[in-house]
GROMACS .gro file of N, CA and C in nm:
model
  540
    1ILE      N    1  -0.738  10.870  -2.037
    1ILE     CA    2  -0.853  10.783  -2.058
    1ILE      C    3  -0.906  10.736  -1.922
    2TYR      N    4  -0.815  10.693  -1.836
    2TYR     CA    5  -0.854  10.644  -1.705
    2TYR      C    6  -0.928  10.752  -1.625
    3ALA      N    7  -0.878  10.873  -1.629
    3ALA     CA    8  -0.934  10.982  -1.548
    3ALA      C    9  -1.065  11.039  -1.605
    4ASP      N   10  -1.094  11.013  -1.730
    4ASP     CA   11  -1.214  11.068  -1.793
    4ASP      C   12  -1.339  11.009  -1.729
    5GLU      N   13  -1.431  11.095  -1.686
    5GLU     CA   14  -1.551  11.049  -1.616
    5GLU      C   15  -1.643  10.964  -1.704
    6GLN      N   16  -1.627  10.973  -1.837
    6GLN     CA   17  -1.710  10.893  -1.926
    6GLN      C   18  -1.655  10.751  -1.949
    7THR      N   19  -1.534  10.726  -1.901
    7THR     CA   20  -1.476  10.593  -1.917
    7THR      C   21  -1.551  10.496  -1.826
    8LYS      N   22  -1.592  10.385  -1.885
    8LYS     CA   23  -1.669  10.285  -1.811
    8LYS      C   24  -1.585  10.227  -1.697
    9PRO      N   25  -1.647  10.202  -1.581
    9PRO     CA   26  -1.573  10.146  -1.468
    9PRO      C   27  -1.498  10.016  -1.503
   10TRP      N   28  -1.560   9.928  -1.580
   10TRP     CA   29  -1.492   9.803  -1.614
   10TRP      C   30  -1.368   9.829  -1.698
   11LEU      N   31  -1.370   9.933  -1.785
   11LEU     CA   32  -1.253   9.964  -1.866
   11LEU      C   33  -1.141  10.021  -1.778
   12ARG      N   34  -1.176  10.102  -1.680
   12ARG     CA   35  -1.074  10.152  -1.586
   12ARG      C   36  -1.005  10.034  -1.516
   13ASN      N   37  -1.086   9.941  -1.467
   13ASN     CA   38  -1.031   9.823  -1.399
   13ASN      C   39  -0.944   9.741  -1.493
   14ALA      N   40  -0.990   9.723  -1.615
   14ALA     CA   41  -0.914   9.645  -1.714
   14ALA      C   42  -0.781   9.713  -1.747
   15MET      N   43  -0.782   9.844  -1.759
   15MET     CA   44  -0.659   9.917  -1.788
   15MET      C   45  -0.559   9.900  -1.674
   16LEU      N   46  -0.605   9.914  -1.551
   16LEU     CA   47  -0.516   9.896  -1.436
   16LEU      C   48  -0.461   9.754  -1.430
   17LEU      N   49  -0.548   9.655  -1.453
   17LEU     CA   50  -0.504   9.517  -1.448
   17LEU      C   51  -0.400   9.490  -1.557
   18ALA      N   52  -0.421   9.546  -1.676
   18ALA     CA   53  -0.325   9.530  -1.786
   18ALA      C   54  -0.192   9.597  -1.753
   19LEU      N   55  -0.195   9.715  -1.696
   19LEU     CA   56  -0.072   9.786  -1.664
   19LEU      C   57   0.006   9.718  -1.551
   20VAL      N   58  -0.063   9.679  -1.446
   20VAL     CA   59   0.006   9.623  -1.330
   20VAL      C   60   0.055   9.480  -1.356
   21THR      N   61  -0.013   9.406  -1.446
   21THR     CA   62   0.027   9.267  -1.470
   21THR      C   63   0.095   9.244  -1.604
   22GLY      N   64   0.080   9.335  -1.699
   22GLY     CA   65   0.140   9.317  -1.831
   22GLY      C   66   0.075   9.207  -1.913
   23GLN      N   67  -0.043   9.164  -1.876
   23GLN     CA   68  -0.108   9.053  -1.946
   23GLN      C   69  -0.186   9.101  -2.069
   24ARG      N   70  -0.208   9.009  -2.161
   24ARG     CA   71  -0.280   9.038  -2.285
   24ARG      C   72  -0.428   9.059  -2.259
   25ARG      N   73  -0.490   9.127  -2.353
   25ARG     CA   74  -0.633   9.155  -2.348
   25ARG      C   75  -0.713   9.027  -2.323
   26GLU      N   76  -0.679   8.920  -2.391
   26GLU     CA   77  -0.753   8.795  -2.377
   26GLU      C   78  -0.746   8.741  -2.235
   27ASP      N   79  -0.631   8.755  -2.173
   27ASP     CA   80  -0.613   8.703  -2.038
   27ASP      C   81  -0.679   8.792  -1.935
   28ILE      N   82  -0.680   8.921  -1.962
   28ILE     CA   83  -0.752   9.015  -1.875
   28ILE      C   84  -0.902   8.987  -1.884
   29ALA      N   85  -0.952   8.970  -2.006
   29ALA     CA   86  -1.095   8.949  -2.028
   29ALA      C   87  -1.146   8.821  -1.964
   30ARG      N   88  -1.064   8.718  -1.961
   30ARG     CA   89  -1.108   8.587  -1.911
   30ARG      C   90  -1.056   8.556  -1.772
   31GLY      N   91  -0.992   8.655  -1.708
   31GLY     CA   92  -0.942   8.634  -1.572
   31GLY      C   93  -1.055   8.604  -1.475
   32LEU      N   94  -1.037   8.501  -1.396
   32LEU     CA   95  -1.140   8.459  -1.301
   32LEU      C   96  -1.096   8.485  -1.157
   33ARG      N   97  -1.192   8.516  -1.073
   33ARG     CA   98  -1.162   8.537  -0.930
   33ARG      C   99  -1.101   8.413  -0.868
   34ARG      N  100  -1.144   8.296  -0.911
   34ARG     CA  101  -1.093   8.172  -0.851
   34ARG      C  102  -0.944   8.151  -0.881
   35ASP      N  103  -0.892   8.223  -0.981
   35ASP     CA  104  -0.751   8.211  -1.016
   35ASP      C  105  -0.662   8.298  -0.927
   36VAL      N  106  -0.722   8.368  -0.833
   36VAL     CA  107  -0.647   8.447  -0.734
   36VAL      C  108  -0.646   8.366  -0.606
   37ARG      N  109  -0.529   8.310  -0.576
   37ARG     CA  110  -0.516   8.224  -0.459
   37ARG      C  111  -0.369   8.212  -0.422
   38GLU      N  112  -0.344   8.171  -0.299
   38GLU     CA  113  -0.207   8.147  -0.253
   38GLU      C  114  -0.114   8.266  -0.279
   39GLY      N  115  -0.170   8.385  -0.267
   39GLY     CA  116  -0.090   8.506  -0.281
   39GLY      C  117  -0.051   8.544  -0.423
   40CYS      N  118  -0.117   8.484  -0.523
   40CYS     CA  119  -0.084   8.512  -0.664
   40CYS      C  120  -0.211   8.513  -0.750
   41TRP      N  121  -0.199   8.574  -0.867
   41TRP     CA  122  -0.299   8.556  -0.973
   41TRP      C  123  -0.235   8.458  -1.070
   42TRP      N  124  -0.296   8.342  -1.085
   42TRP     CA  125  -0.245   8.234  -1.169
   42TRP      C  126  -0.305   8.249  -1.308
   43VAL      N  127  -0.221   8.281  -1.407
   43VAL     CA  128  -0.266   8.308  -1.543
   43VAL      C  129  -0.208   8.204  -1.638
   44GLU      N  130  -0.295   8.133  -1.706
   44GLU     CA  131  -0.249   8.047  -1.815
   44GLU      C  132  -0.277   8.125  -1.942
   45GLN      N  133  -0.171   8.177  -2.001
   45GLN     CA  134  -0.185   8.268  -2.114
   45GLN      C  135  -0.245   8.195  -2.233
   46ARG      N  136  -0.353   8.251  -2.285
   46ARG     CA  137  -0.426   8.186  -2.393
   46ARG      C  138  -0.344   8.178  -2.523
   47LYS      N  139  -0.266   8.280  -2.551
   47LYS     CA  140  -0.192   8.283  -2.677
   47LYS      C  141  -0.078   8.182  -2.680
   48THR      N  142  -0.001   8.175  -2.573
   48THR     CA  143   0.120   8.093  -2.573
   48THR      C  144   0.110   7.968  -2.487
   49GLY      N  145   0.013   7.965  -2.397
   49GLY     CA  146   0.004   7.855  -2.303
   49GLY      C  147   0.098   7.870  -2.184
   50SER      N  148   0.177   7.979  -2.182
   50SER     CA  149   0.265   8.003  -2.068
   50SER      C  150   0.180   8.014  -1.942
   51ARG      N  151   0.235   7.966  -1.833
   51ARG     CA  152   0.165   7.969  -1.706
   51ARG      C  153   0.244   8.056  -1.611
   52VAL      N  154   0.181   8.165  -1.568
   52VAL     CA  155   0.250   8.266  -1.488
   52VAL      C  156   0.174   8.290  -1.359
   53ALA      N  157   0.245   8.283  -1.247
   53ALA     CA  158   0.186   8.314  -1.117
   53ALA      C  159   0.238   8.453  -1.077
   54ILE      N  160   0.149   8.549  -1.076
   54ILE     CA  161   0.189   8.688  -1.050
   54ILE      C  162   0.157   8.721  -0.904
   55PRO      N  163   0.259   8.751  -0.824
   55PRO     CA  164   0.237   8.782  -0.682
   55PRO      C  165   0.145   8.904  -0.664
   56LEU      N  166   0.054   8.893  -0.569
   56LEU     CA  167  -0.039   9.004  -0.541
   56LEU      C  168   0.035   9.128  -0.495
   57GLY      N  169   0.158   9.112  -0.445
   57GLY     CA  170   0.237   9.224  -0.398
   57GLY      C  171   0.308   9.302  -0.508
   58ILE      N  172   0.303   9.253  -0.633
   58ILE     CA  173   0.369   9.328  -0.740
   58ILE      C  174   0.306   9.467  -0.746
   59ARG      N  175   0.391   9.567  -0.757
   59ARG     CA  176   0.343   9.706  -0.751
   59ARG      C  177   0.405   9.787  -0.863
   60LEU      N  178   0.321   9.855  -0.938
   60LEU     CA  179   0.369   9.945  -1.043
   60LEU      C  180   0.363  10.087  -0.988
   61GLU      N  181   0.479  10.139  -0.956
   61GLU     CA  182   0.486  10.271  -0.892
   61GLU      C  183   0.426  10.380  -0.981
   62ALA      N  184   0.435  10.367  -1.112
   62ALA     CA  185   0.383  10.470  -1.202
   62ALA      C  186   0.232  10.491  -1.185
   63VAL      N  187   0.160  10.387  -1.142
   63VAL     CA  188   0.017  10.403  -1.115
   63VAL      C  189  -0.013  10.399  -0.966
   64GLY      N  190   0.090  10.372  -0.885
   64GLY     CA  191   0.074  10.375  -0.740
   64GLY      C  192  -0.014  10.265  -0.684
   65MET      N  193  -0.016  10.149  -0.753
   65MET     CA  194  -0.102  10.040  -0.707
   65MET      C  195  -0.033   9.906  -0.720
   66SER      N  196  -0.068   9.818  -0.628
   66SER     CA  197  -0.024   9.678  -0.635
   66SER      C  198  -0.135   9.598  -0.702
   67LEU      N  199  -0.101   9.474  -0.740
   67LEU     CA  200  -0.203   9.386  -0.797
   67LEU      C  201  -0.315   9.363  -0.696
   68SER      N  202  -0.279   9.347  -0.570
   68SER     CA  203  -0.380   9.329  -0.467
   68SER      C  204  -0.479   9.446  -0.464
   69GLU      N  205  -0.428   9.567  -0.474
   69GLU     CA  206  -0.514   9.686  -0.473
   69GLU      C  207  -0.600   9.695  -0.598
   70VAL      N  208  -0.544   9.656  -0.713
   70VAL     CA  209  -0.622   9.657  -0.837
   70VAL      C  210  -0.736   9.556  -0.826
   71LEU      N  211  -0.706   9.437  -0.774
   71LEU     CA  212  -0.810   9.334  -0.761
   71LEU      C  213  -0.918   9.378  -0.662
   72GLU      N  214  -0.878   9.449  -0.557
   72GLU     CA  215  -0.977   9.502  -0.463
   72GLU      C  216  -1.069   9.601  -0.533
   73GLN      N  217  -1.013   9.684  -0.619
   73GLN     CA  218  -1.095   9.779  -0.696
   73GLN      C  219  -1.189   9.704  -0.789
   74CYS      N  220  -1.142   9.597  -0.850
   74CYS     CA  221  -1.228   9.517  -0.938
   74CYS      C  222  -1.345   9.457  -0.859
   75ARG      N  223  -1.318   9.413  -0.736
   75ARG     CA  224  -1.423   9.355  -0.652
   75ARG      C  225  -1.519   9.461  -0.598
   76SER      N  226  -1.477   9.586  -0.595
   76SER     CA  227  -1.557   9.692  -0.531
   76SER      C  228  -1.680   9.734  -0.612
   77THR      N  229  -1.706   9.669  -0.724
   77THR     CA  230  -1.824   9.704  -0.804
   77THR      C  231  -1.952   9.667  -0.731
   78GLY      N  232  -1.942   9.576  -0.632
   78GLY     CA  233  -2.061   9.534  -0.559
   78GLY      C  234  -2.141   9.429  -0.635
   79ILE      N  235  -2.086   9.381  -0.746
   79ILE     CA  236  -2.155   9.282  -0.829
   79ILE      C  237  -2.084   9.148  -0.815
   80LEU      N  238  -2.158   9.046  -0.782
   80LEU     CA  239  -2.100   8.913  -0.771
   80LEU      C  240  -2.078   8.858  -0.911
   81SER      N  241  -1.954   8.828  -0.941
   81SER     CA  242  -1.919   8.777  -1.074
   81SER      C  243  -1.799   8.684  -1.063
   82PRO      N  244  -1.793   8.581  -1.146
   82PRO     CA  245  -1.674   8.497  -1.146
   82PRO      C  246  -1.555   8.566  -1.214
   83TYR      N  247  -1.582   8.672  -1.290
   83TYR     CA  248  -1.478   8.740  -1.367
   83TYR      C  249  -1.417   8.857  -1.291
   84LEU      N  250  -1.287   8.875  -1.307
   84LEU     CA  251  -1.220   8.991  -1.249
   84LEU      C  252  -1.275   9.119  -1.310
   85ILE      N  253  -1.284   9.120  -1.443
   85ILE     CA  254  -1.340   9.234  -1.518
   85ILE      C  255  -1.476   9.190  -1.568
   86HIS      N  256  -1.580   9.263  -1.529
   86HIS     CA  257  -1.715   9.219  -1.562
   86HIS      C  258  -1.806   9.339  -1.589
   87GLN      N  259  -1.917   9.306  -1.651
   87GLN     CA  260  -2.018   9.406  -1.682
   87GLN      C  261  -2.072   9.463  -1.551
   88THR      N  262  -2.084   9.595  -1.545
   88THR     CA  263  -2.130   9.658  -1.422
   88THR      C  264  -2.272   9.713  -1.434
   89TYR      N  265  -2.333   9.697  -1.550
   89TYR     CA  266  -2.471   9.743  -1.571
   89TYR      C  267  -2.534   9.657  -1.680
   90ARG      N  268  -2.665   9.662  -1.687
   90ARG     CA  269  -2.737   9.589  -1.790
   90ARG      C  270  -2.729   9.670  -1.919
   91GLY      N  271  -2.689   9.604  -2.025
   91GLY     CA  272  -2.681   9.672  -2.155
   91GLY      C  273  -2.697   9.571  -2.266
   92GLY      N  274  -2.796   9.593  -2.353
   92GLY     CA  275  -2.820   9.498  -2.460
   92GLY      C  276  -2.856   9.363  -2.401
   93SER      N  277  -2.787   9.261  -2.445
   93SER     CA  278  -2.815   9.126  -2.396
   93SER      C  279  -2.728   9.088  -2.276
   94SER      N  280  -2.635   9.176  -2.237
   94SER     CA  281  -2.548   9.142  -2.123
   94SER      C  282  -2.606   9.196  -1.994
   95LYS      N  283  -2.579   9.122  -1.887
   95LYS     CA  284  -2.630   9.162  -1.757
   95LYS      C  285  -2.514   9.182  -1.661
   96PRO      N  286  -2.535   9.253  -1.552
   96PRO     CA  287  -2.429   9.275  -1.455
   96PRO      C  288  -2.364   9.144  -1.412
   97GLY      N  289  -2.230   9.145  -1.408
   97GLY     CA  290  -2.155   9.027  -1.369
   97GLY      C  291  -2.106   8.945  -1.487
   98ALA      N  292  -2.162   8.967  -1.605
   98ALA     CA  293  -2.122   8.891  -1.724
   98ALA      C  294  -1.982   8.931  -1.769
   99ALA      N  295  -1.918   8.839  -1.840
   99ALA     CA  296  -1.787   8.869  -1.898
   99ALA      C  297  -1.802   8.981  -2.001
  100ILE      N  298  -1.698   9.058  -2.016
  100ILE     CA  299  -1.695   9.162  -2.119
  100ILE      C  300  -1.646   9.097  -2.248
  101ALA      N  301  -1.716   9.122  -2.357
  101ALA     CA  302  -1.675   9.067  -2.486
  101ALA      C  303  -1.535   9.117  -2.521
  102LEU      N  304  -1.454   9.029  -2.575
  102LEU     CA  305  -1.316   9.062  -2.607
  102LEU      C  306  -1.306   9.186  -2.694
  103ARG      N  307  -1.389   9.194  -2.793
  103ARG     CA  308  -1.386   9.309  -2.885
  103ARG      C  309  -1.419   9.440  -2.812
  104ALA      N  310  -1.498   9.432  -2.706
  104ALA     CA  311  -1.537   9.552  -2.632
  104ALA      C  312  -1.416   9.621  -2.568
  105PHE      N  313  -1.314   9.543  -2.529
  105PHE     CA  314  -1.194   9.604  -2.472
  105PHE      C  315  -1.131   9.700  -2.572
  106SER      N  316  -1.112   9.651  -2.693
  106SER     CA  317  -1.051   9.734  -2.798
  106SER      C  318  -1.142   9.849  -2.836
  107ASP      N  319  -1.270   9.819  -2.856
  107ASP     CA  320  -1.364   9.922  -2.900
  107ASP      C  321  -1.379  10.035  -2.798
  108ALA      N  322  -1.394   9.998  -2.670
  108ALA     CA  323  -1.412  10.100  -2.566
  108ALA      C  324  -1.288  10.186  -2.551
  109PHE      N  325  -1.171  10.124  -2.561
  109PHE     CA  326  -1.046  10.199  -2.550
  109PHE      C  327  -1.031  10.295  -2.669
  110THR      N  328  -1.055  10.244  -2.789
  110THR     CA  329  -1.045  10.327  -2.909
  110THR      C  330  -1.147  10.440  -2.906
  111ASP      N  331  -1.269  10.410  -2.862
  111ASP     CA  332  -1.372  10.514  -2.851
  111ASP      C  333  -1.328  10.623  -2.754
  112ALA      N  334  -1.266  10.585  -2.645
  112ALA     CA  335  -1.220  10.684  -2.546
  112ALA      C  336  -1.109  10.772  -2.605
  113VAL      N  337  -1.017  10.712  -2.679
  113VAL     CA  338  -0.910  10.790  -2.743
  113VAL      C  339  -0.972  10.893  -2.837
  114ARG      N  340  -1.068  10.849  -2.916
  114ARG     CA  341  -1.135  10.941  -3.012
  114ARG      C  342  -1.215  11.048  -2.938
  115ARG      N  343  -1.291  11.006  -2.837
  115ARG     CA  344  -1.376  11.099  -2.762
  115ARG      C  345  -1.293  11.211  -2.700
  116LEU      N  346  -1.175  11.177  -2.652
  116LEU     CA  347  -1.090  11.275  -2.586
  116LEU      C  348  -1.012  11.362  -2.685
  117GLY      N  349  -1.016  11.325  -2.814
  117GLY     CA  350  -0.948  11.404  -2.916
  117GLY      C  351  -0.797  11.407  -2.901
  118LEU      N  352  -0.741  11.301  -2.845
  118LEU     CA  353  -0.596  11.295  -2.826
  118LEU      C  354  -0.526  11.287  -2.961
  119GLN      N  355  -0.419  11.362  -2.975
  119GLN     CA  356  -0.345  11.368  -3.101
  119GLN      C  357  -0.214  11.290  -3.088
  120TRP      N  358  -0.179  11.219  -3.195
  120TRP     CA  359  -0.060  11.135  -3.194
  120TRP      C  360   0.035  11.171  -3.307
  121GLY      N  361   0.011  11.285  -3.372
  121GLY     CA  362   0.100  11.328  -3.480
  121GLY      C  363   0.098  11.229  -3.595
  122ASP      N  364   0.214  11.188  -3.641
  122ASP     CA  365   0.226  11.093  -3.753
  122ASP      C  366   0.191  10.950  -3.713
  123ARG      N  367   0.189  10.925  -3.585
  123ARG     CA  368   0.170  10.788  -3.536
  123ARG      C  369   0.023  10.756  -3.519
  124SER      N  370  -0.009  10.630  -3.526
  124SER     CA  371  -0.147  10.588  -3.502
  124SER      C  372  -0.173  10.591  -3.351
  125ALA      N  373  -0.298  10.606  -3.315
  125ALA     CA  374  -0.336  10.610  -3.175
  125ALA      C  375  -0.308  10.474  -3.110
  126PRO      N  376  -0.278  10.472  -2.981
  126PRO     CA  377  -0.251  10.345  -2.913
  126PRO      C  378  -0.378  10.261  -2.903
  127THR      N  379  -0.358  10.132  -2.887
  127THR     CA  380  -0.467  10.037  -2.868
  127THR      C  381  -0.460   9.981  -2.726
  128PHE      N  382  -0.562   9.909  -2.686
  128PHE     CA  383  -0.561   9.848  -2.553
  128PHE      C  384  -0.440   9.755  -2.538
  129HIS      N  385  -0.407   9.684  -2.644
  129HIS     CA  386  -0.294   9.590  -2.638
  129HIS      C  387  -0.163   9.660  -2.602
  130GLU      N  388  -0.150   9.786  -2.638
  130GLU     CA  389  -0.025   9.857  -2.611
  130GLU      C  390  -0.005   9.888  -2.463
  131LEU      N  391  -0.107   9.865  -2.381
  131LEU     CA  392  -0.088   9.876  -2.237
  131LEU      C  393   0.012   9.771  -2.189
  132ARG      N  394   0.016   9.659  -2.258
  132ARG     CA  395   0.112   9.552  -2.225
  132ARG      C  396   0.255   9.599  -2.245
  133SER      N  397   0.279   9.665  -2.357
  133SER     CA  398   0.411   9.720  -2.386
  133SER      C  399   0.446   9.831  -2.287
  134LEU      N  400   0.349   9.915  -2.258
  134LEU     CA  401   0.371  10.023  -2.161
  134LEU      C  402   0.406   9.965  -2.024
  135SER      N  403   0.337   9.860  -1.986
  135SER     CA  404   0.365   9.794  -1.859
  135SER      C  405   0.510   9.749  -1.853
  136LYS      N  406   0.556   9.684  -1.957
  136LYS     CA  407   0.695   9.637  -1.961
  136LYS      C  408   0.793   9.753  -1.949
  137ARG      N  409   0.769   9.859  -2.025
  137ARG     CA  410   0.860   9.974  -2.020
  137ARG      C  411   0.861  10.039  -1.882
  138LEU      N  412   0.744  10.050  -1.820
  138LEU     CA  413   0.736  10.111  -1.686
  138LEU      C  414   0.807  10.025  -1.582
  139TYR      N  415   0.788   9.894  -1.589
  139TYR     CA  416   0.859   9.805  -1.496
  139TYR      C  417   1.009   9.803  -1.521
  140ASP      N  418   1.048   9.809  -1.649
  140ASP     CA  419   1.192   9.814  -1.679
  140ASP      C  420   1.254   9.940  -1.618
  141ALA      N  421   1.184  10.053  -1.629
  141ALA     CA  422   1.234  10.178  -1.572
  141ALA      C  423   1.234  10.173  -1.419
  142GLN      N  424   1.132  10.110  -1.362
  142GLN     CA  425   1.120  10.100  -1.216
  142GLN      C  426   1.222  10.004  -1.158
  143GLY      N  427   1.244   9.894  -1.228
  143GLY     CA  428   1.332   9.790  -1.177
  143GLY      C  429   1.262   9.700  -1.077
  144GLY      N  430   1.326   9.588  -1.045
  144GLY     CA  431   1.276   9.499  -0.943
  144GLY      C  432   1.178   9.392  -0.989
  145VAL      N  433   1.141   9.391  -1.118
  145VAL     CA  434   1.047   9.292  -1.169
  145VAL      C  435   1.107   9.228  -1.294
  146ASP      N  436   1.105   9.096  -1.299
  146ASP     CA  437   1.153   9.025  -1.417
  146ASP      C  438   1.042   9.029  -1.522
  147THR      N  439   1.053   9.122  -1.616
  147THR     CA  440   0.945   9.140  -1.714
  147THR      C  441   0.936   9.025  -1.814
  148LYS      N  442   1.044   8.953  -1.835
  148LYS     CA  443   1.034   8.835  -1.922
  148LYS      C  444   0.940   8.733  -1.859
  149GLN      N  445   0.955   8.712  -1.730
  149GLN     CA  446   0.865   8.620  -1.660
  149GLN      C  447   0.723   8.676  -1.659
  150LEU      N  448   0.710   8.801  -1.624
  150LEU     CA  449   0.579   8.863  -1.610
  150LEU      C  450   0.498   8.854  -1.738
  151LEU      N  451   0.559   8.886  -1.851
  151LEU     CA  452   0.487   8.886  -1.977
  151LEU      C  453   0.483   8.748  -2.044
  152GLY      N  454   0.555   8.653  -1.988
  152GLY     CA  455   0.557   8.520  -2.048
  152GLY      C  456   0.649   8.512  -2.168
  153HIS      N  457   0.734   8.614  -2.185
  153HIS     CA  458   0.833   8.613  -2.293
  153HIS      C  459   0.953   8.533  -2.249
  154SER      N  460   1.036   8.495  -2.345
  154SER     CA  461   1.150   8.415  -2.306
  154SER      C  462   1.263   8.422  -2.407
  155SER      N  463   1.379   8.385  -2.359
  155SER     CA  464   1.494   8.366  -2.446
  155SER      C  465   1.476   8.230  -2.511
  156ALA      N  466   1.569   8.191  -2.597
  156ALA     CA  467   1.560   8.060  -2.662
  156ALA      C  468   1.558   7.948  -2.559
  157SER      N  469   1.642   7.958  -2.455
  157SER     CA  470   1.645   7.851  -2.355
  157SER      C  471   1.517   7.851  -2.271
  158ALA      N  472   1.465   7.968  -2.240
  158ALA     CA  473   1.341   7.974  -2.164
  158ALA      C  474   1.224   7.924  -2.248
  159ALA      N  475   1.230   7.949  -2.379
  159ALA     CA  476   1.123   7.901  -2.467
  159ALA      C  477   1.111   7.750  -2.459
  160ALA      N  478   1.225   7.682  -2.447
  160ALA     CA  479   1.223   7.536  -2.434
  160ALA      C  480   1.152   7.496  -2.306
  161THR      N  481   1.173   7.573  -2.198
  161THR     CA  482   1.106   7.544  -2.072
  161THR      C  483   0.956   7.563  -2.087
  162TYR      N  484   0.915   7.673  -2.152
  162TYR     CA  485   0.772   7.698  -2.171
  162TYR      C  486   0.709   7.593  -2.260
  163ALA      N  487   0.784   7.542  -2.356
  163ALA     CA  488   0.731   7.442  -2.448
  163ALA      C  489   0.728   7.303  -2.385
  164ASP      N  490   0.793   7.287  -2.272
  164ASP     CA  491   0.800   7.158  -2.204
  164ASP      C  492   0.659   7.112  -2.167
  165ALA      N  493   0.628   6.991  -2.201
  165ALA     CA  494   0.495   6.936  -2.178
  165ALA      C  495   0.460   6.923  -2.030
  166ARG      N  496   0.558   6.942  -1.941
  166ARG     CA  497   0.529   6.931  -1.799
  166ARG      C  498   0.431   7.037  -1.754
  167GLY      N  499   0.428   7.151  -1.821
  167GLY     CA  500   0.333   7.256  -1.788
  167GLY      C  501   0.354   7.319  -1.652
  168GLU      N  502   0.479   7.328  -1.607
  168GLU     CA  503   0.507   7.388  -1.477
  168GLU      C  504   0.475   7.537  -1.477
  169TRP      N  505   0.435   7.586  -1.362
  169TRP     CA  506   0.408   7.728  -1.345
  169TRP      C  507   0.538   7.803  -1.329
  170VAL      N  508   0.544   7.924  -1.385
  170VAL     CA  509   0.658   8.013  -1.365
  170VAL      C  510   0.611   8.123  -1.272
  171LYS      N  511   0.669   8.130  -1.152
  171LYS     CA  512   0.629   8.233  -1.057
  171LYS      C  513   0.717   8.356  -1.079
  172VAL      N  514   0.654   8.469  -1.098
  172VAL     CA  515   0.724   8.594  -1.125
  172VAL      C  516   0.806   8.632  -1.003
  173THR      N  517   0.931   8.667  -1.026
  173THR     CA  518   1.023   8.704  -0.921
  173THR      C  519   1.023   8.855  -0.902
  174LEU      N  520   1.006   8.899  -0.780
  174LEU     CA  521   1.016   9.040  -0.745
  174LEU      C  522   1.149   9.055  -0.673
  175ARG      N  523   1.244   9.116  -0.738
  175ARG     CA  524   1.378   9.129  -0.680
  175ARG      C  525   1.379   9.230  -0.566
  176GLY      N  526   1.449   9.192  -0.460
  176GLY     CA  527   1.471   9.284  -0.349
  176GLY      C  528   1.353   9.300  -0.256
  177THR      N  529   1.246   9.218  -0.272
  177THR     CA  530   1.130   9.234  -0.185
  177THR      C  531   1.109   9.115  -0.094
  178GLY      N  532   1.179   9.007  -0.120
  178GLY     CA  533   1.156   8.886  -0.042
  178GLY      C  534   1.037   8.806  -0.092
  179ASN      N  535   0.965   8.860  -0.192
  179ASN     CA  536   0.850   8.789  -0.251
  179ASN      C  537   0.898   8.712  -0.372
  180GLY      N  538   0.842   8.595  -0.393
  180GLY     CA  539   0.872   8.522  -0.514
  180GLY      C  540   0.981   8.434  -0.496
   0.00000   0.00000   0.00000
């Protein structure tokens, strides 16, 4: 899907951001440039309220890119926008720089799967959300990243920390890199 020339540039960027960070569609869609600071992308997850600071140096070897490189690609559209993932052309009522509608992430991904005629046998075709699961599996295979922290998942004891009204940020630990 990423390599297909008909895939929209914003969808390519969204796919990379989802893979390298493991974040949900909602958090990718609403990610703001101002949330990239102090060497991290600061994400307050909309679904759970978990607060995760993802180091710009996190790198997913399977795609050969760090978060810093993905964000640079997002900025390379030449369009000034507060959003990391944004409209790159005028279409309908949306203009360049506008946020991408949440439903568009799913629809564009599904349309690309259909357009490419990819076969999944007995299984249903993957959705945009499944990039999050793929991210976790790729990082687990790669090693060096605490995927529980990255995805905002937790054990029972960690859940208590996330539920704590203090609202402290959890900075993702990159093992063996000196970052985090």
